[in-house]
Coordinates of C-alpha atoms in Angstrom, one line a residue:
X1 CA -0.1 0.0 0.1
X2 CA 2.8 2.4 0.7
X3 CA 4.2 1.8 -3.1
X4 CA 0.6 2.9 -4.0
X5 CA 0.4 6.1 -2.0
X6 CA 4.1 7.3 -3.1
X7 CA 2.8 6.5 -6.8
X8 CA -0.1 8.6 -6.4
X9 CA 1.8 11.4 -5.1
X10 CA 4.1 11.2 -7.9
X11 CA 1.2 11.4 -10.5
X12 CA 0.9 15.3 -10.6
X13 CA 4.4 15.5 -12.9
X14 CA 2.9 12.5 -14.8
X15 CA -0.4 14.1 -15.6
X16 CA 1.3 17.5 -16.5
X17 CA 3.5 15.3 -19.1
X18 CA 0.6 13.5 -20.4
X19 CA -1.2 17.0 -21.0
X20 CA 2.0 18.3 -22.6
X21 CA 2.5 15.5 -24.9
X22 CA -1.1 15.6 -25.7
X23 CA -0.6 19.3 -26.8
X24 CA 2.2 18.6 -28.9
X25 CA 0.5 16.2 -30.9
X26 CA -2.9 17.9 -31.1
X27 CA -1.8 21.6 -31.3
X28 CA 1.9 21.9 -31.6
X29 CA 1.8 25.7 -32.0
X30 CA 0.5 25.8 -28.3
X31 CA 3.2 23.9 -26.9
X32 CA 5.3 26.7 -25.8
X33 CA 2.5 28.4 -24.1
X34 CA 1.6 25.5 -22.0
X35 CA 5.0 24.8 -20.9
X36 CA 5.5 28.7 -19.9
X37 CA 2.0 28.5 -17.9
X38 CA 3.4 25.5 -16.1
X39 CA 6.6 26.8 -15.4
X40 CA 5.5 30.2 -14.2
X41 CA 3.0 28.7 -11.7
X42 CA 3.9 27.2 -8.5
X43 CA 2.8 23.2 -7.5
X44 CA 0.3 24.8 -4.7
X45 CA -1.6 26.8 -7.3
X46 CA -2.2 23.5 -9.4
X47 CA -2.8 21.2 -6.6
X48 CA -5.5 23.2 -4.9
X49 CA -7.7 22.1 -8.0
X50 CA -6.5 18.5 -7.8
X51 CA -6.9 15.4 -6.0
X52 CA -4.7 16.5 -3.1
X53 CA -7.7 18.6 -1.9
X54 CA -10.3 16.0 -2.0
X55 CA -11.6 15.0 1.5
X56 CA -13.4 12.4 3.2
X57 CA -16.4 14.3 3.1
X58 CA -16.1 14.0 -0.5
X59 CA -15.7 10.1 -0.8
X60 CA -18.8 9.7 1.7
X61 CA -20.7 12.1 -0.7
X62 CA -19.6 9.6 -3.5
X63 CA -20.9 6.6 -1.7
X64 CA -24.2 8.1 -1.3
X65 CA -26.2 8.0 2.0
X66 CA -27.7 4.5 1.1
X67 CA -24.2 3.1 0.1
X68 CA -23.6 -0.4 1.7
X69 CA -21.4 -0.3 4.7
X70 CA -21.8 3.7 5.4
X71 CA -23.7 3.1 8.5
X72 CA -23.8 -0.6 9.3
X73 CA -23.0 -1.5 12.9
X74 CA -23.6 -4.0 15.5
X75 CA -23.3 -3.9 19.5
X76 CA -21.1 -5.2 21.9
X77 CA -23.5 -7.9 23.0
X78 CA -24.0 -9.3 19.2
X79 CA -22.4 -12.6 18.5
X80 CA -19.5 -12.8 16.4
X81 CA -21.6 -15.0 13.8
X82 CA -24.3 -12.3 13.6
X83 CA -21.6 -9.7 12.9
X84 CA -20.0 -11.8 10.3
X85 CA -23.2 -12.7 8.7
X86 CA -23.8 -8.9 8.3
X87 CA -20.7 -8.3 6.7
X88 CA -21.5 -10.9 4.3
X89 CA -24.7 -9.9 3.4
X90 CA -23.7 -6.2 2.8
X91 CA -20.7 -7.2 1.3
X92 CA -18.3 -5.2 3.8
X93 CA -15.1 -5.9 5.6
X94 CA -16.0 -4.2 8.9
X95 CA -18.6 -2.9 11.3
X96 CA -18.8 -0.1 13.7
X97 CA -19.7 -1.5 17.3
X98 CA -21.9 0.5 19.5
X99 CA -22.8 0.0 22.9
X100 CA -26.3 -1.2 23.9
X101 CA -28.6 1.5 24.7
X102 CA -30.5 4.2 22.8
X103 CA -27.7 6.6 22.4
X104 CA -25.7 4.1 20.6
X105 CA -22.2 5.3 21.7
X106 CA -19.2 4.0 19.7
X107 CA -17.4 1.0 21.6
X108 CA -15.0 0.1 18.5
X109 CA -14.7 -1.8 15.5
X110 CA -14.8 -5.4 14.3
X111 CA -13.3 -6.5 11.1
X112 CA -12.8 -9.7 8.9
X113 CA -9.3 -9.9 10.4
X114 CA -10.6 -9.8 13.8
X115 CA -12.7 -13.1 13.0
X116 CA -10.0 -14.8 11.0
X117 CA -7.3 -14.1 14.0
X118 CA -9.2 -14.4 16.9
X119 CA -12.2 -16.6 16.1
X120 CA -10.6 -19.0 13.3
X121 CA -7.2 -19.5 14.1
X122 CA -7.8 -19.7 17.8
X123 CA -10.6 -22.5 17.4
X124 CA -13.3 -20.3 19.0
X125 CA -16.9 -20.5 18.4
X126 CA -18.3 -17.4 16.6
X127 CA -21.8 -18.3 18.0
X128 CA -20.7 -18.3 21.6
X129 CA -18.5 -15.5 21.5
X130 CA -19.5 -11.7 21.8
X131 CA -18.4 -9.1 19.5
X132 CA -17.1 -7.2 22.6
X133 CA -14.6 -10.0 23.4
X134 CA -12.7 -9.4 20.0
X135 CA -13.4 -6.0 18.7
X136 CA -10.7 -3.2 18.5
X137 CA -11.7 -1.1 21.5
X138 CA -12.6 2.7 21.3
X139 CA -9.3 3.7 22.9
X140 CA -7.3 2.1 20.2
X141 CA -9.7 3.2 17.3
X142 CA -8.1 5.1 14.5
X143 CA -10.9 7.6 13.1
X144 CA -10.9 10.5 10.6
X145 CA -13.0 13.5 10.3
X146 CA -15.2 14.5 7.3
X147 CA -12.4 17.2 6.6
X148 CA -9.6 14.9 6.6
X149 CA -7.8 15.0 3.1
X150 CA -7.9 11.8 1.3
X151 CA -4.1 11.2 0.9
X152 CA -3.8 11.9 4.7
X153 CA -6.5 9.2 5.4
X154 CA -4.6 6.9 3.0
X155 CA -1.2 7.6 4.8
X156 CA -3.0 6.7 8.4
X157 CA -4.3 3.5 6.8
X158 CA -1.0 2.6 5.4
X159 CA 0.8 3.3 8.6
X160 CA -1.3 1.3 10.8
X161 CA -1.8 -1.5 8.3
X162 CA -5.7 -1.1 8.3
X163 CA -8.5 -1.4 5.5
X164 CA -11.4 0.6 7.1
X165 CA -11.6 3.8 9.1
X166 CA -14.7 5.3 10.7
X167 CA -15.5 8.8 10.0
X168 CA -16.5 10.8 13.3
X169 CA -17.4 14.6 13.6
X170 CA -18.4 16.5 16.6
X171 CA -22.1 15.1 16.4
X172 CA -20.7 11.4 16.3
X173 CA -20.6 8.6 13.7
X174 CA -20.9 9.8 10.0
X175 CA -19.9 6.8 8.5
X176 CA -16.9 4.2 7.1
X177 CA -14.3 4.4 4.4
X178 CA -12.3 1.4 3.0
X179 CA -9.1 1.6 1.5
X180 CA -11.1 0.5 -1.8
X181 CA -13.2 3.8 -1.3
X182 CA -10.3 6.0 -1.0
X183 CA -8.4 4.4 -4.2
X184 CA -11.7 4.9 -6.0
X185 CA -11.9 8.6 -5.0
X186 CA -8.2 9.1 -6.3
X187 CA -8.6 7.4 -9.7
X188 CA -11.8 9.6 -10.1
X189 CA -10.1 12.8 -9.3
X190 CA -7.1 11.8 -11.5
X191 CA -9.4 11.8 -14.6
X192 CA -10.9 15.0 -13.5
X193 CA -7.3 16.5 -13.1
X194 CA -6.6 15.7 -16.6
X195 CA -9.5 18.0 -17.6
X196 CA -8.4 20.6 -15.2
X197 CA -4.7 20.6 -16.7
X198 CA -6.3 20.9 -20.2
X199 CA -8.3 23.7 -19.0
X200 CA -5.5 25.4 -17.2
X201 CA -2.9 25.7 -20.3
X202 CA -6.1 26.8 -22.4
X203 CA -6.1 29.6 -19.9
X204 CA -9.2 28.5 -17.9
X205 CA -7.5 29.1 -14.6

């Protein structure tokens, strides 16, 4: 995953080169102007329009309010069997765990890795083991906010070797994003970045 992150960070120059090649082929007369515009502009001026400005809030919006996995949860008293069944039904790899009660305070997270390492490998029964016994507890939980940049979230996931991360704001739980969600957001933004760079060399910015 670290290699992927480094590759993504390097894409800014790759995209610029791709646009310049396109200009050279399609409109050679405009190439000097395009090069001049790139050289006279700081990286920050270009990046503010690009994927480095994409936030987790953008990822959640792209998933949609009804997207599978955005709001899925279980309680500490549920069995691991029921939690894994829910993951399977909704095709997700993790559930937010909440405490029993009306306020549904966050207690932690349970992932497919927890099931494999703490149930299957240890020979325990998923039907008699509570989620609260194997989950990652709240005090060890790694979270992001809606304002967290996508690349920062990817860095967190890479450094901590996790594939799912809850999104929490001042009001509480907002959703969950996976490494797949983050990668899709970056790929989509790269496509849009090409359009922005084309517009930029044409004088659109």
